[in-house]
């Protein structure tokens, strides 16, 4: 495997990553309510660094308390957070792994605002209620937009001061940037709405502000939903951005100073196409009650989840967009197990056609997310010019050491991810981990031991609390 493209370094403008496998952003409620970090998060990121990924893109890291998805996520909204993120970076660096901090803001997609946001409508590009959960919001004023731009710039400054390797702007999957970019959501009539150029202005202003704050030599990438499919669940919603529009946004972002593009899909999260796979009603019925007070459509959703006779209605709405997808770019016909081959064909690499279109239009590396776990498939995606590297979340939760297994010559891990999505459906209420019991030989205790292992690190770990100063 000496010449394996998966394990050749990926060179960005200001960063070199040892291989082409990135741990994609995946969020667990590991931290303190106020957004200060814990040893559990350090242990969580260490799992993947130890497993051999080239870089870790952190979970959603809010640049403002007003922009959190839910409590118990470590934030980067103040200088006091710098020492904690330095500690995370130092641990990850022990494994020759890079750490890229995902700077984020929920906008209206705020699942659980927390007590600090009680009584406050979420900030967004629009005042239109989010249609899936019915999350309330208010359109940002120009002053609030300018303040938020600076919050992102300050977050980048803190990431650099923490000694991290770069930042990612989460501008896909229905969060704040996506709410500005998408024609299906943004209904503004000022300079931040209307034309594609205006809708892209917020993202481009943030990129330029970050470059002014931290300089040109700090890695900056952004995640984008190549196609919104904004009407995927609620048919009367506008469809949102097309691939052609996203290609243009990527070209503008490169000109503004972005070093890489991270390609995803969908203008909400979760979305039928992200994470693609199963929707388990048994799990969501147990966890969705945590969100019942969050929006004016959550009770409707809970009823659809809770009562089996109504499940087919939701399944129809949830799965119909999958029938609109073009055939996969290619598939793993060489997998002997019929069931796994079917799962891989349905779920692996379904964003590759979009990432290839973007890669052909820009001069910066392109990363692609989407259910990757098969070595031969990843090699073909890179060799054939669909992307420069892949980002993986659920499949690395199932197998933290997936890169090492592929490097040993395996085409699939010993116990592949089944795309059940129980990990993500549990995370609203429970610790993040693999909840597919069949992967643990139906041993519930063994499954819980693995899920809870993240809490068993060095609780006495200390870190330097001195806040440094950045000179650009």
Coordinates of C-alpha atoms in Angstrom, one line a residue:
X1 CA 0.0 0.0 0.0
X2 CA 3.1 2.2 -0.4
X3 CA 1.6 4.3 -3.2
X4 CA -2.0 4.4 -1.8
X5 CA -3.5 7.7 -2.7
X6 CA -5.5 7.6 0.6
X7 CA -2.3 7.9 2.6
X8 CA -0.5 10.5 0.5
X9 CA -0.4 13.9 2.2
X10 CA -2.9 16.6 1.1
X11 CA -1.3 20.0 0.6
X12 CA -3.4 23.1 1.1
X13 CA -2.0 26.6 0.7
X14 CA -1.0 26.9 4.4
X15 CA -1.5 23.4 5.7
X16 CA -0.3 19.8 5.0
X17 CA -2.4 16.9 6.2
X18 CA -0.8 13.5 6.4
X19 CA -3.6 11.6 4.6
X20 CA -6.9 12.1 2.8
X21 CA -9.2 11.0 5.6
X22 CA -10.7 13.8 7.7
X23 CA -13.0 13.3 10.7
X24 CA -16.0 15.4 9.7
X25 CA -17.8 17.6 12.2
X26 CA -19.9 15.5 14.6
X27 CA -21.5 17.0 17.7
X28 CA -21.9 15.5 21.1
X29 CA -23.1 17.3 24.3
X30 CA -19.9 16.7 26.1
X31 CA -19.3 20.1 27.7
X32 CA -20.5 22.3 30.5
X33 CA -23.8 24.2 30.2
X34 CA -22.0 27.6 29.9
X35 CA -19.9 26.4 26.9
X36 CA -16.7 25.7 28.8
X37 CA -15.0 22.5 27.7
X38 CA -14.5 19.2 29.5
X39 CA -12.1 16.3 29.5
X40 CA -14.8 14.2 27.8
X41 CA -14.5 16.3 24.6
X42 CA -10.7 15.9 24.7
X43 CA -11.1 12.2 25.0
X44 CA -13.6 12.2 22.2
X45 CA -11.3 13.9 19.7
X46 CA -8.4 11.8 20.9
X47 CA -10.3 8.6 19.8
X48 CA -10.1 9.6 16.1
X49 CA -6.6 11.1 16.2
X50 CA -5.4 7.8 17.7
X51 CA -7.4 5.9 15.0
X52 CA -5.3 7.5 12.2
X53 CA -7.3 10.3 10.6
X54 CA -5.2 13.0 9.0
X55 CA -7.3 15.9 10.4
X56 CA -10.2 16.4 12.7
X57 CA -12.9 19.0 11.9
X58 CA -14.4 19.7 15.3
X59 CA -18.0 19.6 16.1
X60 CA -20.2 22.7 15.7
X61 CA -18.4 25.4 17.8
X62 CA -20.6 28.5 18.4
X63 CA -19.0 32.0 18.0
X64 CA -21.9 33.3 20.2
X65 CA -24.2 31.9 22.9
X66 CA -27.1 33.2 20.8
X67 CA -25.8 31.0 18.0
X68 CA -25.7 27.6 19.8
X69 CA -27.7 24.6 18.5
X70 CA -28.1 23.4 22.1
X71 CA -26.3 23.7 25.4
X72 CA -23.3 21.6 26.4
X73 CA -21.3 22.4 23.3
X74 CA -17.9 24.0 23.9
X75 CA -17.9 27.5 22.4
X76 CA -15.3 29.9 21.1
X77 CA -17.2 33.1 21.9
X78 CA -14.7 34.6 24.4
X79 CA -11.0 34.6 25.1
X80 CA -11.5 32.4 28.2
X81 CA -12.1 29.5 25.8
X82 CA -8.6 29.7 24.3
X83 CA -6.8 27.6 26.9
X84 CA -9.3 24.7 26.6
X85 CA -9.0 24.6 22.8
X86 CA -5.3 24.7 23.1
X87 CA -5.5 21.6 25.3
X88 CA -7.6 19.8 22.7
X89 CA -5.2 20.7 19.9
X90 CA -2.2 19.5 22.0
X91 CA -3.8 16.1 22.5
X92 CA -4.7 15.7 18.9
X93 CA -1.2 16.8 17.7
X94 CA 0.3 13.9 19.7
X95 CA -0.9 11.7 16.9
X96 CA 0.4 13.8 14.0
X97 CA -3.2 14.8 13.4
X98 CA -4.4 18.3 12.6
X99 CA -7.3 20.1 14.3
X100 CA -9.6 22.4 12.4
X101 CA -12.1 24.4 14.5
X102 CA -15.5 24.6 12.9
X103 CA -16.7 28.2 13.6
X104 CA -20.5 28.0 13.6
X105 CA -23.7 29.9 14.3
X106 CA -27.1 28.2 14.4
X107 CA -29.2 31.0 13.1
X108 CA -32.8 29.9 13.3
X109 CA -31.8 26.2 13.3
X110 CA -31.5 26.2 17.1
X111 CA -32.8 22.9 18.4
X112 CA -32.6 23.8 22.1
X113 CA -31.6 27.4 22.8
X114 CA -30.9 26.9 26.5
X115 CA -31.8 29.1 29.4
X116 CA -29.6 32.0 28.2
X117 CA -31.7 32.3 25.1
X118 CA -35.1 31.8 26.8
X119 CA -37.6 34.2 25.4
X120 CA -35.3 35.3 22.5
X121 CA -36.1 34.5 18.9
X122 CA -33.1 33.0 17.1
X123 CA -31.3 35.4 14.7
X124 CA -31.5 34.6 11.0
X125 CA -31.6 36.1 7.5
X126 CA -35.3 35.9 7.7
X127 CA -38.2 36.2 10.1
X128 CA -39.9 33.2 8.5
X129 CA -40.5 30.3 10.9
X130 CA -38.3 27.2 10.1
X131 CA -40.8 24.8 8.5
X132 CA -39.7 21.3 9.9
X133 CA -39.6 21.9 13.7
X134 CA -41.3 25.3 13.5
X135 CA -38.4 27.1 15.1
X136 CA -39.0 30.9 15.5
X137 CA -36.6 33.5 14.4
X138 CA -36.2 37.2 13.5
X139 CA -34.3 38.8 10.6
X140 CA -31.0 40.2 11.7
X141 CA -30.5 44.0 11.5
X142 CA -27.5 45.3 9.6
X143 CA -25.9 46.1 12.9
X144 CA -26.4 42.5 14.1
X145 CA -24.9 41.3 10.8
X146 CA -21.8 43.4 11.3
X147 CA -21.5 42.3 14.9
X148 CA -21.8 38.6 13.9
X149 CA -19.1 39.1 11.2
X150 CA -16.7 40.3 13.8
X151 CA -17.7 37.4 16.1
X152 CA -16.5 35.0 13.4
X153 CA -13.3 37.0 13.0
X154 CA -12.7 36.9 16.7
X155 CA -13.4 33.1 16.7
X156 CA -10.7 32.6 14.1
X157 CA -8.3 34.8 16.1
X158 CA -8.9 32.6 19.2
X159 CA -8.4 29.4 17.2
X160 CA -5.0 30.7 16.0
X161 CA -4.0 31.8 19.4
X162 CA -4.9 28.3 20.7
X163 CA -2.4 26.8 18.3
X164 CA -5.0 25.0 16.1
X165 CA -4.3 24.3 12.5
X166 CA -7.1 26.1 10.8
X167 CA -10.8 26.9 10.9
X168 CA -13.9 25.8 8.9
X169 CA -16.9 28.0 8.4
X170 CA -20.1 25.9 8.7
X171 CA -22.0 27.4 5.8
X172 CA -24.1 24.4 4.9
X173 CA -26.8 22.2 6.4
X174 CA -29.3 24.9 7.3
X175 CA -27.2 26.9 9.7
X176 CA -26.8 30.7 9.6
X177 CA -24.6 31.1 6.5
X178 CA -26.9 28.7 4.6
X179 CA -29.9 30.8 5.7
X180 CA -28.3 33.7 3.9
X181 CA -27.0 31.8 0.9
X182 CA -30.3 29.9 0.1
X183 CA -32.9 31.4 -2.2
X184 CA -35.3 29.1 -0.4
X185 CA -34.8 30.8 3.0
X186 CA -33.4 34.3 2.4
X187 CA -36.2 36.8 1.7
X188 CA -34.3 40.0 2.5
X189 CA -34.6 43.0 0.3
X190 CA -31.3 44.8 1.4
X191 CA -27.7 44.2 0.3
X192 CA -27.8 40.7 2.0
X193 CA -30.7 39.4 0.0
X194 CA -32.2 39.0 -3.4
X195 CA -29.5 38.2 -6.0
X196 CA -27.0 35.4 -5.6
X197 CA -24.2 38.0 -5.1
X198 CA -26.2 39.6 -2.3
X199 CA -27.0 36.3 -0.6
X200 CA -23.4 35.4 -0.7
X201 CA -22.3 38.7 0.8
X202 CA -22.4 37.6 4.4
X203 CA -20.2 34.6 3.9
X204 CA -17.7 36.6 1.8
X205 CA -17.7 39.4 4.3
X206 CA -16.8 36.9 7.0
X207 CA -14.0 35.4 5.0
X208 CA -12.5 38.8 4.4
X209 CA -12.9 39.8 8.0
X210 CA -11.1 36.7 9.1
X211 CA -8.2 37.3 6.7
X212 CA -7.9 40.8 8.1
X213 CA -7.9 39.5 11.7
X214 CA -5.5 36.5 11.3
X215 CA -3.6 37.1 8.1
X216 CA -3.3 35.1 4.9
X217 CA -1.2 32.2 6.3
X218 CA -3.9 30.5 8.5
X219 CA -5.9 27.7 7.0
X220 CA -9.5 28.7 6.2
X221 CA -12.0 26.3 4.6
X222 CA -15.8 26.4 4.3
X223 CA -18.6 23.8 4.2
X224 CA -21.3 24.3 1.7
X225 CA -24.5 22.5 0.8
X226 CA -24.0 22.1 -3.0
X227 CA -27.7 21.6 -3.5
X228 CA -30.2 22.8 -0.9
X229 CA -33.2 20.5 -1.6
X230 CA -35.0 22.9 0.7
X231 CA -38.4 21.4 -0.2
X232 CA -37.2 17.8 0.6
X233 CA -39.5 17.3 3.6
X234 CA -42.1 20.1 3.3
X235 CA -43.2 20.0 -0.4
X236 CA -44.5 23.6 -0.5
X237 CA -41.2 25.2 0.5
X238 CA -39.0 26.8 -2.2
X239 CA -36.2 24.4 -3.4
X240 CA -33.3 26.7 -2.7
X241 CA -29.9 26.9 -4.3
X242 CA -28.9 24.8 -7.3
X243 CA -25.5 23.2 -7.9
X244 CA -24.7 25.9 -10.5
X245 CA -25.3 28.6 -7.9
X246 CA -23.2 26.9 -5.3
X247 CA -20.3 26.5 -7.9
X248 CA -20.4 30.3 -8.3
X249 CA -20.4 30.9 -4.5
X250 CA -17.3 28.6 -4.2
X251 CA -15.5 30.6 -6.9
X252 CA -16.3 33.9 -5.1
X253 CA -15.2 32.3 -1.7
X254 CA -11.8 31.3 -3.3
X255 CA -11.3 34.8 -4.5
X256 CA -12.1 36.2 -1.0
X257 CA -9.4 34.0 0.6
X258 CA -10.8 30.5 1.2
X259 CA -8.2 27.7 1.1
X260 CA -10.6 24.7 0.6
X261 CA -14.2 23.7 0.0
X262 CA -16.1 21.0 2.0
X263 CA -19.1 19.7 0.0
X264 CA -22.3 18.6 1.7
X265 CA -26.0 18.7 0.8
X266 CA -29.3 19.9 2.3
X267 CA -30.6 23.1 3.9
X268 CA -31.6 21.7 7.2
X269 CA -30.2 19.1 9.6
X270 CA -31.0 16.3 9.8
X271 CA -32.0 16.2 6.1
X272 CA -33.1 13.1 4.2
X273 CA -29.8 13.2 2.2
X274 CA -27.6 14.2 5.1
X275 CA -27.0 12.0 6.9
X276 CA -28.4 9.7 4.3
X277 CA -29.5 6.3 5.6
X278 CA -32.2 5.0 7.9
X279 CA -34.6 7.0 10.1
X280 CA -35.3 5.0 13.2
X281 CA -38.7 5.8 14.8
X282 CA -38.0 3.8 18.0
X283 CA -35.0 5.9 18.8
X284 CA -36.4 9.3 17.8
X285 CA -39.6 8.7 19.9
X286 CA -37.4 8.3 23.0
X287 CA -35.2 11.4 22.4
X288 CA -37.4 13.9 20.5
X289 CA -39.4 14.9 23.5
X290 CA -36.3 17.0 24.5
X291 CA -37.3 19.4 21.7
X292 CA -41.0 19.6 22.3
X293 CA -40.9 23.2 23.6
X294 CA -38.5 24.4 20.9
X295 CA -40.8 25.0 18.0
X296 CA -44.5 25.2 16.9
X297 CA -44.3 22.0 14.8
X298 CA -42.5 19.7 17.2
X299 CA -45.7 18.2 18.6
X300 CA -46.8 17.4 15.1
X301 CA -43.5 15.7 14.5
X302 CA -43.6 13.8 17.8
X303 CA -47.1 12.4 16.9
X304 CA -45.8 11.3 13.5
X305 CA -42.9 9.6 15.2
X306 CA -44.7 8.2 18.2
X307 CA -47.7 6.4 16.5
X308 CA -46.8 3.6 14.2
X309 CA -49.9 4.0 12.1
X310 CA -48.6 7.5 11.2
X311 CA -45.0 6.5 10.5
X312 CA -45.7 5.8 6.8
X313 CA -46.7 9.5 6.3
X314 CA -43.4 10.7 7.6
X315 CA -41.5 8.0 5.8
X316 CA -43.1 9.1 2.5
X317 CA -42.1 12.7 3.0
X318 CA -38.7 11.8 4.3
X319 CA -37.7 9.4 1.5
X320 CA -39.3 10.9 -1.5
X321 CA -36.3 13.2 -2.3
X322 CA -34.0 10.2 -2.5
X323 CA -35.9 9.0 -5.6
X324 CA -34.9 12.3 -7.3
X325 CA -31.2 11.6 -6.9
X326 CA -29.1 10.7 -10.0
X327 CA -27.4 7.3 -10.0
X328 CA -24.3 7.1 -7.9
X329 CA -21.0 8.2 -9.5
X330 CA -19.9 4.6 -9.2
X331 CA -20.5 1.8 -6.7
X332 CA -18.8 -1.0 -4.9
X333 CA -20.0 -4.0 -6.8
X334 CA -17.0 -6.0 -5.5
X335 CA -18.5 -6.3 -2.0
X336 CA -19.5 -10.0 -1.5
X337 CA -22.1 -9.4 1.2
X338 CA -25.4 -8.6 -0.6
X339 CA -26.9 -6.5 2.2
X340 CA -23.7 -4.4 2.7
X341 CA -23.3 -4.0 -1.0
X342 CA -26.9 -2.6 -1.2
X343 CA -26.2 -0.2 1.8
X344 CA -23.0 1.1 0.2
X345 CA -24.7 1.7 -3.2
X346 CA -27.5 3.6 -1.6
X347 CA -25.5 5.6 0.9
X348 CA -21.8 6.0 0.1
X349 CA -20.5 9.0 -1.8
X350 CA -23.8 10.4 -3.0
X351 CA -22.3 14.0 -3.0
X352 CA -19.5 13.1 -5.4
X353 CA -21.1 14.4 -8.5
X354 CA -21.5 17.8 -6.8
X355 CA -18.0 17.8 -5.5
X356 CA -16.6 17.0 -8.9
X357 CA -18.5 19.9 -10.4
X358 CA -17.1 22.3 -7.8
X359 CA -13.6 20.8 -8.1
X360 CA -13.6 21.5 -11.9
X361 CA -14.5 25.1 -11.2
X362 CA -12.0 26.1 -8.4
X363 CA -8.3 26.0 -7.9
X364 CA -8.4 25.0 -4.2
X365 CA -8.7 21.5 -2.7
X366 CA -12.2 20.0 -2.4
X367 CA -13.3 17.7 0.4
X368 CA -16.5 15.6 0.2
X369 CA -18.6 14.1 2.9
X370 CA -21.1 11.3 2.5
X371 CA -20.9 7.9 4.2
X372 CA -17.4 6.8 3.1
X373 CA -16.0 3.7 4.6
X374 CA -14.7 1.5 1.6
X375 CA -11.1 1.8 0.7
X376 CA -11.4 1.1 -3.0
X377 CA -14.3 3.5 -3.3
X378 CA -12.4 6.3 -1.6
X379 CA -9.4 5.7 -3.9
X380 CA -11.5 5.9 -7.0
X381 CA -13.2 9.1 -5.8
X382 CA -9.8 10.8 -5.4
X383 CA -8.1 9.2 -8.4
X384 CA -10.9 10.0 -10.8
X385 CA -11.0 13.7 -9.7
X386 CA -14.3 13.8 -7.7
X387 CA -12.5 15.2 -4.7
X388 CA -9.1 15.6 -3.0
X389 CA -10.1 14.1 0.3
X390 CA -13.1 12.6 2.1
X391 CA -14.7 13.6 5.4
X392 CA -16.3 10.9 7.6
X393 CA -18.3 11.1 10.8
X394 CA -20.7 8.2 11.4
X395 CA -18.5 5.5 9.9
X396 CA -15.6 6.7 12.2
X397 CA -18.0 6.5 15.2
X398 CA -18.6 2.9 14.3
X399 CA -14.9 2.3 13.7
X400 CA -12.6 4.9 15.2
X401 CA -9.6 3.1 13.6
X402 CA -11.1 3.0 10.1
X403 CA -7.9 4.6 8.6
X404 CA -5.7 2.0 10.2
X405 CA -7.9 -0.8 9.0
X406 CA -7.7 0.6 5.4
X407 CA -4.0 1.0 5.7
X408 CA -3.7 -2.6 6.6
X409 CA -5.2 -3.5 3.3
X410 CA -8.8 -4.1 4.2
X411 CA -11.4 -2.8 1.8
X412 CA -14.1 -2.5 4.5
X413 CA -13.7 -2.5 8.3
X414 CA -14.4 -5.8 10.1
X415 CA -17.8 -4.5 11.3
X416 CA -18.9 -1.8 8.8
X417 CA -21.3 1.1 9.7
X418 CA -24.9 0.1 8.8
X419 CA -26.1 3.7 8.1
X420 CA -28.7 3.2 10.9
X421 CA -28.2 6.8 12.1
X422 CA -29.0 5.8 15.7
X423 CA -25.9 7.7 16.7
X424 CA -27.3 11.0 15.6
X425 CA -30.9 10.4 16.7
X426 CA -29.6 9.6 20.2
X427 CA -27.4 12.7 20.5
X428 CA -30.3 15.1 21.3
X429 CA -30.5 13.5 24.7
X430 CA -27.8 10.8 25.1
X431 CA -24.0 10.6 24.8
X432 CA -22.9 10.3 21.2
X433 CA -21.7 6.9 20.1
X434 CA -22.6 3.8 18.1
X435 CA -26.0 2.5 19.2
X436 CA -26.3 -0.3 16.6
X437 CA -26.7 -3.3 18.9
X438 CA -26.0 -5.9 16.2
X439 CA -22.4 -4.5 15.9
X440 CA -21.8 -5.6 19.5
X441 CA -23.2 -9.1 19.1
X442 CA -26.5 -7.9 20.7
X443 CA -24.6 -7.3 24.0
X444 CA -26.1 -4.1 25.4
X445 CA -23.6 -3.9 28.2
X446 CA -20.7 -4.0 25.7
X447 CA -22.4 -1.3 23.6
X448 CA -22.8 0.9 26.7
X449 CA -19.2 0.3 27.7
X450 CA -18.0 1.7 24.4
X451 CA -20.5 4.6 24.4
X452 CA -19.4 5.6 27.9
X453 CA -15.7 5.2 27.3
X454 CA -15.4 8.9 26.4
X455 CA -15.9 9.8 30.1
X456 CA -13.0 7.7 31.3
X457 CA -10.1 9.9 30.5
X458 CA -7.6 11.8 32.7
X459 CA -10.0 13.9 34.8
X460 CA -7.0 15.6 36.4
X461 CA -5.7 17.0 33.2
X462 CA -4.7 20.6 33.6
X463 CA -3.9 23.3 31.1
X464 CA -2.3 26.7 30.9
X465 CA -4.9 29.4 31.6
X466 CA -2.8 32.3 30.3
X467 CA -4.6 34.1 27.4
X468 CA -2.0 35.0 24.7
X469 CA -2.0 38.0 22.3
X470 CA -2.0 37.5 18.5
X471 CA 0.3 39.8 16.4
X472 CA -0.5 39.9 12.7

